[in-house]
Amino acid sequence: MRRLTVVALCAVVALVSALVTAEVLRVRGDEAERPGLNAFYTQPDGAADGAPGTLVKSESLTGTPVGARAWRVMYRSTDLNGAPVVVTGVVVTPLGPAPAAGRTVLAWGHPTTGAAQDCAPSRGFDPFLGIEGLRFLLDRGYTVVATDYAGMGTDGPDSYLVGKTAAHSVLDAVRAARAIPEAEAGSSVLLWGHSQGGQAALFAAENAATYAPELTVDGVAVAAPAADLTALMRTHLDDISGVTIGSYAFTAYAGVYGASLPGILTPAAQDVVPRMNQLCLLSNLQELHAMGQPLVGNFTTGDPTTTPPWSDLLARNSAGAIAFRAPLLVAQGRDDELVVPADTDAFVARERGLGMDVTYEQLPGASHATIAYLAIPALLTWLDRIGH
């Protein structure tokens, strides 16, 4: 009980720290001038040539959490069709001796930060700040890896809410961590994601056995996951969240699947959406909302949840159709206005209907922004239960 109380207090401290993230991201443009930063994200010739999960390059990071070392990485992956892509991210590992079998690797899937390259968390002034629960995970001896997802950080196809591409980015990040000898990463994997990252973690779990059979996924934890995209879009058809999410998602689906944006977006939306896609969510939230608010009620020409091919694409990129053997923790804030409780309730019921081992933690008072931090005590208790 005492440990959980301390954890809860630390989680609140972490939450307060997270509130400065917007200011950190606001100065990212200046920080892009840090010596060598842009050079790292520039792909060398032949960068995509090689097996998924192999390293293109890496560099040691400074300002790491106490008792840890870290690297910025560029690694190879594949998109949903198997085409080669290059992805970036960070790897963090605690100091000290590792178990004989190597450290368990915890792969973090970050929530929406945007879709443009410079919205990648690894480009941030503090690339560790947004990894929710990092201190506690390092203290447990895990090697933590955090992908930026394809299309962020460096050149690549847009992957916003494209489930399989995100899954590959997550799983190949684990492989990339294992390619760094000092990370001492083993083959046991835990997946932890929030919102967009919850979708990525779920798709990674659903695809791990076929895509990365050398890895063993021992647990999957998600906070307010963007699991059912049809329900998510239906909930926000006529509000600013729908415009913001839609600006990122519809653009990604048009590029990846060849769907026609004029087939779903109004002329006014077609004019504004390209500019919205250049803005990062936290650092440009006010500007995004100022651009998007006039589109509320005039964003789409029809209901994308019932209009082909968009309805099919939303369903195709919704998690929960494939059972996996690892235990699943789902955390949901009862005051979440983005991923609403009823949608997560339904998702949990479907997963249980597939015969899965699901632990459902519902936190009164937690919002979409705070749920992953406030769920850290439940996450650690659950990790104890599953033997990690």
Coordinates of C-alpha atoms in Angstrom, one line a residue:
M1 CA 0.0 0.0 0.0
R2 CA 2.9 2.4 0.9
R3 CA 4.5 1.7 -2.5
L4 CA 1.4 2.5 -4.4
T5 CA 0.9 5.7 -2.4
V6 CA 4.4 6.8 -3.3
V7 CA 3.8 5.8 -6.9
A8 CA 0.5 7.7 -7.0
L9 CA 2.3 10.8 -5.7
C10 CA 5.1 10.4 -8.2
A11 CA 2.5 10.0 -10.9
V12 CA 1.0 13.3 -10.0
V13 CA 4.5 14.9 -10.1
A14 CA 4.9 13.3 -13.6
L15 CA 1.6 14.8 -14.6
V16 CA 2.7 18.2 -13.5
S17 CA 5.8 17.8 -15.5
A18 CA 3.8 16.8 -18.5
L19 CA 1.9 20.1 -18.4
V20 CA 5.1 21.8 -19.4
T21 CA 5.3 19.6 -22.5
A22 CA 3.5 22.2 -24.6
E23 CA 6.0 24.8 -23.8
V24 CA 8.9 22.4 -24.5
L25 CA 7.4 21.6 -27.8
R26 CA 6.7 25.3 -28.5
V27 CA 10.5 25.9 -28.6
R28 CA 11.2 22.9 -30.7
G29 CA 11.8 25.1 -33.8
D30 CA 14.7 26.7 -32.0
E31 CA 15.9 23.4 -30.7
A32 CA 16.0 22.1 -34.3
E33 CA 19.1 24.1 -34.6
R34 CA 20.9 22.0 -32.0
P35 CA 24.2 20.9 -33.7
G36 CA 23.7 17.6 -35.6
L37 CA 20.0 17.2 -34.8
N38 CA 18.7 17.6 -38.3
A39 CA 21.6 15.7 -39.7
F40 CA 20.7 12.7 -37.7
Y41 CA 17.2 12.6 -39.2
T42 CA 18.5 12.8 -42.7
Q43 CA 18.5 9.4 -44.3
P44 CA 21.8 8.2 -45.9
D45 CA 21.7 6.6 -49.3
G46 CA 20.3 3.1 -49.1
A47 CA 18.9 3.7 -45.6
A48 CA 15.9 1.4 -46.2
D49 CA 18.0 -1.5 -47.6
G50 CA 18.2 -4.2 -45.0
A51 CA 16.1 -6.4 -42.7
P52 CA 13.3 -4.9 -40.6
G53 CA 14.6 -3.9 -37.2
T54 CA 18.2 -3.4 -38.2
L55 CA 19.8 -0.1 -37.4
V56 CA 20.6 2.6 -39.9
K57 CA 22.4 4.6 -37.2
S58 CA 22.3 5.5 -33.6
E59 CA 23.7 8.2 -31.3
S60 CA 24.1 8.4 -27.5
L61 CA 21.8 11.0 -25.8
T62 CA 22.6 13.3 -23.0
G63 CA 20.3 14.5 -20.2
T64 CA 19.1 10.9 -19.6
P65 CA 17.1 9.8 -16.6
V66 CA 19.2 9.2 -13.5
G67 CA 20.8 5.8 -13.6
A68 CA 20.2 5.2 -17.3
R69 CA 21.7 5.6 -20.7
A70 CA 19.9 6.2 -24.0
W71 CA 20.2 6.4 -27.7
R72 CA 18.4 8.1 -30.5
V73 CA 17.9 5.5 -33.2
M74 CA 17.1 5.3 -36.9
Y75 CA 16.0 1.8 -38.0
R76 CA 14.3 -0.1 -40.8
S77 CA 10.8 -1.3 -40.8
T78 CA 7.9 -2.0 -43.3
D79 CA 4.5 -0.5 -44.0
L80 CA 1.2 -2.3 -44.1
N81 CA 2.0 -3.7 -47.5
G82 CA 5.5 -4.9 -46.6
A83 CA 7.3 -2.0 -48.4
P84 CA 10.5 -0.9 -46.7
V85 CA 10.4 2.3 -44.6
V86 CA 12.8 4.1 -42.2
V87 CA 11.7 5.0 -38.7
T88 CA 13.2 6.9 -35.7
G89 CA 12.8 6.7 -32.0
V90 CA 14.7 6.4 -28.7
V91 CA 16.0 3.5 -26.6
V92 CA 16.5 3.9 -22.8
T93 CA 18.1 1.3 -20.6
P94 CA 19.0 1.2 -16.9
L95 CA 22.6 1.0 -15.7
G96 CA 23.7 -2.1 -13.9
P97 CA 23.8 -5.8 -14.7
A98 CA 21.1 -7.3 -16.8
P99 CA 19.4 -10.8 -16.3
A100 CA 21.1 -13.6 -18.1
A101 CA 18.3 -13.7 -20.7
G102 CA 18.5 -10.0 -21.3
R103 CA 16.2 -7.2 -20.1
T104 CA 12.5 -7.3 -20.8
V105 CA 11.8 -4.7 -23.5
L106 CA 8.9 -2.3 -22.9
A107 CA 7.7 -0.7 -26.1
W108 CA 5.9 2.6 -25.6
G109 CA 3.3 3.9 -28.1
H110 CA 2.9 7.7 -27.8
P111 CA -0.5 9.5 -28.1
T112 CA -1.2 11.9 -30.9
T113 CA 1.5 14.6 -31.3
G114 CA 0.7 15.4 -34.9
A115 CA 1.6 14.0 -38.3
A116 CA 4.5 16.2 -39.5
Q117 CA 8.1 15.0 -39.2
D118 CA 9.0 17.6 -36.6
C119 CA 6.2 16.4 -34.3
A120 CA 8.2 13.3 -33.5
P121 CA 8.8 12.9 -29.8
S122 CA 12.4 11.9 -30.3
R123 CA 13.1 15.4 -31.8
G124 CA 11.9 17.1 -28.6
F125 CA 14.2 19.1 -26.3
D126 CA 13.5 16.3 -23.7
P127 CA 12.7 13.1 -25.7
F128 CA 12.0 11.2 -22.5
L129 CA 9.4 13.5 -21.0
G130 CA 6.4 12.0 -22.8
I131 CA 7.1 8.3 -22.0
E132 CA 4.5 7.8 -19.4
G133 CA 5.8 5.9 -16.3
L134 CA 9.4 5.8 -17.6
R135 CA 11.1 6.2 -14.2
F136 CA 9.2 3.3 -12.7
L137 CA 9.8 1.1 -15.7
L138 CA 13.5 1.8 -15.6
D139 CA 13.5 1.0 -11.9
R140 CA 12.0 -2.4 -12.8
G141 CA 15.0 -3.1 -15.0
Y142 CA 13.2 -2.8 -18.4
T143 CA 14.8 -1.5 -21.5
V144 CA 12.3 1.0 -22.8
V145 CA 12.0 1.8 -26.5
A146 CA 9.7 4.6 -28.0
T147 CA 9.1 4.7 -31.7
D148 CA 8.1 8.0 -33.5
Y149 CA 6.1 5.9 -36.0
A150 CA 6.7 6.0 -39.7
G151 CA 6.4 9.4 -41.4
M152 CA 7.5 11.2 -38.3
G153 CA 11.0 12.1 -37.4
T154 CA 12.3 11.2 -40.9
D155 CA 11.0 10.8 -44.4
G156 CA 8.4 8.1 -44.8
P157 CA 4.7 7.4 -45.5
D158 CA 2.1 8.9 -43.2
S159 CA 1.1 6.3 -40.7
Y160 CA -1.4 8.2 -38.5
L161 CA -3.9 5.5 -37.2
V162 CA -2.7 3.1 -39.9
G163 CA -2.8 0.0 -37.6
K164 CA -0.4 -2.4 -39.3
T165 CA 2.2 0.2 -40.2
A166 CA 2.2 1.4 -36.6
A167 CA 2.4 -2.2 -35.4
H168 CA 5.5 -2.8 -37.5
S169 CA 7.1 0.5 -36.2
V170 CA 6.6 -0.7 -32.6
L171 CA 7.9 -4.2 -33.1
D172 CA 10.9 -3.2 -35.2
A173 CA 11.8 -0.7 -32.5
V174 CA 12.1 -3.6 -30.2
R175 CA 14.4 -5.3 -32.7
A176 CA 16.4 -2.1 -33.0
A177 CA 16.9 -2.0 -29.3
R178 CA 18.2 -5.5 -29.4
A179 CA 20.7 -4.5 -32.0
I180 CA 22.4 -2.1 -29.5
P181 CA 24.6 -4.4 -27.4
E182 CA 24.7 -2.0 -24.4
A183 CA 20.9 -2.0 -24.2
E184 CA 21.1 -5.7 -23.2
A185 CA 17.6 -6.3 -24.6
G186 CA 16.1 -9.8 -24.5
S187 CA 13.2 -11.3 -26.4
S188 CA 10.5 -10.8 -23.8
V189 CA 8.3 -7.8 -24.7
L190 CA 5.7 -5.6 -22.9
L191 CA 3.6 -3.2 -24.9
W192 CA 2.3 0.1 -23.4
G193 CA 0.4 2.8 -25.3
H194 CA -1.9 5.7 -24.8
S195 CA -4.6 6.8 -27.2
Q196 CA -3.1 6.6 -30.7
G197 CA -0.4 4.6 -29.0
G198 CA -3.0 2.2 -27.6
Q199 CA -4.1 1.4 -31.1
A200 CA -0.4 0.9 -32.1
A201 CA 0.2 -1.4 -29.1
L202 CA -3.0 -3.5 -29.8
F203 CA -2.1 -3.9 -33.5
A204 CA 1.5 -4.9 -32.5
A205 CA 0.1 -7.6 -30.2
E206 CA -2.3 -8.8 -32.8
N207 CA 0.5 -9.1 -35.4
A208 CA 3.6 -10.0 -33.3
A209 CA 3.3 -13.8 -33.8
T210 CA 3.5 -13.5 -37.6
Y211 CA 5.6 -10.4 -38.0
A212 CA 8.2 -10.9 -35.3
P213 CA 8.0 -14.5 -34.1
E214 CA 11.3 -14.3 -32.3
L215 CA 9.7 -11.9 -29.8
T216 CA 7.4 -13.0 -27.0
V217 CA 4.8 -10.5 -26.0
D218 CA 4.1 -11.1 -22.4
G219 CA 1.7 -8.3 -21.7
V220 CA -0.2 -5.5 -23.3
A221 CA -1.4 -2.3 -21.5
V222 CA -3.3 0.5 -23.0
A223 CA -4.7 3.7 -21.7
A224 CA -7.8 5.2 -23.4
P225 CA -6.9 3.3 -26.6
A226 CA -8.1 4.6 -30.0
A227 CA -9.3 1.0 -30.5
D228 CA -12.6 1.5 -32.3
L229 CA -12.1 4.2 -34.9
T230 CA -15.6 4.0 -36.2
A231 CA -17.0 4.7 -32.7
L232 CA -14.3 7.4 -32.2
M233 CA -15.2 9.2 -35.4
R234 CA -19.0 8.8 -34.8
T235 CA -18.6 10.4 -31.3
H236 CA -16.8 13.4 -32.7
L237 CA -18.4 14.0 -36.1
D238 CA -19.6 17.5 -35.2
D239 CA -16.9 18.8 -32.9
I240 CA -13.4 20.2 -33.0
S241 CA -11.8 16.9 -32.0
G242 CA -13.4 15.3 -35.0
V243 CA -11.9 18.0 -37.2
T244 CA -8.5 17.7 -35.7
I245 CA -8.3 13.9 -35.7
G246 CA -10.0 13.8 -39.1
S247 CA -7.4 16.2 -40.6
Y248 CA -4.6 13.8 -39.7
A249 CA -6.4 10.5 -40.3
F250 CA -8.2 11.3 -43.6
T251 CA -4.9 12.7 -45.0
A252 CA -3.1 9.6 -44.0
Y253 CA -5.7 7.3 -45.5
A254 CA -5.8 9.2 -48.7
G255 CA -2.0 8.8 -49.1
V256 CA -1.8 5.2 -48.0
Y257 CA -4.9 3.7 -49.5
G258 CA -5.5 6.1 -52.4
A259 CA -8.9 7.3 -51.1
S260 CA -10.1 10.6 -52.5
L261 CA -10.2 13.5 -50.1
P262 CA -12.7 15.3 -52.2
G263 CA -14.9 12.3 -51.7
I264 CA -15.3 13.0 -48.0
L265 CA -14.1 16.6 -47.2
T266 CA -15.9 19.8 -48.0
P267 CA -14.2 22.3 -50.3
A268 CA -13.6 24.5 -47.2
A269 CA -11.9 21.5 -45.4
Q270 CA -9.8 20.6 -48.4
D271 CA -8.4 24.1 -48.3
V272 CA -7.5 24.1 -44.6
V273 CA -6.5 20.5 -43.9
P274 CA -3.1 20.6 -45.6
R275 CA -2.1 23.5 -43.3
M276 CA -3.4 21.7 -40.2
N277 CA -1.3 18.7 -41.1
Q278 CA 1.8 20.8 -40.8
L279 CA 1.0 21.7 -37.1
C280 CA 1.9 19.7 -34.1
L281 CA -1.0 19.0 -31.6
L282 CA 0.4 20.4 -28.3
S283 CA 2.7 23.2 -29.5
N284 CA 0.1 24.5 -32.0
L285 CA -3.2 23.5 -30.3
Q286 CA -4.7 27.0 -30.3
E287 CA -3.8 27.6 -33.9
L288 CA -5.2 24.2 -34.8
H289 CA -8.4 24.9 -33.1
A290 CA -8.6 28.4 -34.6
M291 CA -8.3 26.9 -38.1
G292 CA -10.6 24.0 -37.4
Q293 CA -13.4 25.6 -35.5
P294 CA -15.0 27.2 -38.6
L295 CA -15.1 23.7 -40.1
V296 CA -17.2 22.2 -37.3
G297 CA -20.5 21.1 -39.0
N298 CA -18.9 21.8 -42.4
F299 CA -16.0 19.3 -42.4
T300 CA -17.2 16.3 -44.2
T301 CA -19.6 15.8 -47.1
G302 CA -21.1 12.7 -45.5
D303 CA -20.8 10.4 -42.5
P304 CA -17.4 8.7 -42.9
T305 CA -18.5 5.9 -40.6
T306 CA -21.1 4.9 -43.3
T307 CA -19.5 6.2 -46.5
P308 CA -17.2 3.9 -48.5
P309 CA -14.3 3.6 -48.6
W310 CA -13.9 5.5 -45.4
S311 CA -16.2 3.3 -43.4
D312 CA -14.1 0.3 -44.5
L313 CA -10.8 2.0 -43.7
L314 CA -12.0 3.0 -40.2
A315 CA -13.1 -0.6 -39.5
R316 CA -9.9 -2.0 -41.0
N317 CA -7.8 0.1 -38.7
S318 CA -9.8 -0.7 -35.6
A319 CA -8.3 -3.1 -33.1
G320 CA -10.0 -6.0 -31.5
A321 CA -10.8 -8.4 -34.3
I322 CA -7.9 -10.7 -33.5
A323 CA -7.3 -12.3 -30.1
F324 CA -3.8 -12.6 -28.7
R325 CA -2.5 -14.7 -25.9
A326 CA -0.9 -12.1 -23.7
P327 CA -2.9 -10.6 -20.8
L328 CA -4.4 -7.2 -21.5
L329 CA -4.7 -4.2 -19.2
V330 CA -7.1 -1.4 -20.3
A331 CA -7.2 1.8 -18.3
Q332 CA -10.1 4.3 -18.9
G333 CA -10.8 7.6 -17.3
R334 CA -14.5 8.0 -16.6
D335 CA -14.2 11.8 -17.4
D336 CA -12.5 11.2 -20.8
E337 CA -14.3 13.3 -23.4
L338 CA -12.2 12.1 -26.4
V339 CA -12.1 8.3 -26.0
V340 CA -15.4 8.1 -24.2
P341 CA -16.0 5.4 -21.5
A342 CA -18.9 3.8 -23.4
D343 CA -16.7 3.1 -26.4
T344 CA -13.9 1.5 -24.2
D345 CA -16.5 -0.5 -22.3
A346 CA -17.7 -2.0 -25.6
F347 CA -14.1 -2.7 -26.7
V348 CA -13.4 -4.5 -23.4
A349 CA -16.5 -6.6 -23.8
R350 CA -15.5 -7.6 -27.3
E351 CA -12.0 -8.6 -26.1
R352 CA -13.4 -10.6 -23.3
G353 CA -15.8 -12.2 -25.8
L354 CA -12.8 -13.5 -27.7
G355 CA -11.7 -15.3 -24.5
M356 CA -8.9 -12.9 -23.6
D357 CA -7.5 -12.2 -20.1
V358 CA -8.6 -8.6 -19.7
T359 CA -8.1 -6.4 -16.6
Y360 CA -10.2 -3.3 -16.8
E361 CA -9.3 -0.3 -14.6
Q362 CA -11.8 2.6 -14.6
L363 CA -10.5 5.7 -13.0
P364 CA -13.1 8.3 -11.8
G365 CA -12.0 11.9 -12.5
A366 CA -9.3 10.9 -15.0
S367 CA -9.5 12.7 -18.4
H368 CA -7.9 11.8 -21.7
A369 CA -4.8 13.9 -20.9
T370 CA -4.3 12.4 -17.4
I371 CA -5.4 8.8 -17.7
A372 CA -2.0 7.2 -18.6
Y373 CA -0.3 9.0 -15.7
L374 CA -3.0 8.2 -13.2
A375 CA -3.1 4.6 -14.3
I376 CA 0.6 4.0 -13.4
P377 CA -0.2 2.5 -10.0
A378 CA -2.6 0.1 -11.6
L379 CA -0.1 -0.7 -14.3
L380 CA 2.6 -1.6 -11.8
T381 CA 0.2 -3.7 -9.8
W382 CA -0.8 -5.5 -13.0
L383 CA 2.8 -6.1 -14.0
D384 CA 3.3 -7.7 -10.6
R385 CA 0.4 -10.0 -11.2
I386 CA 1.6 -11.2 -14.6
G387 CA 5.1 -11.8 -13.2
H388 CA 6.9 -8.7 -14.6

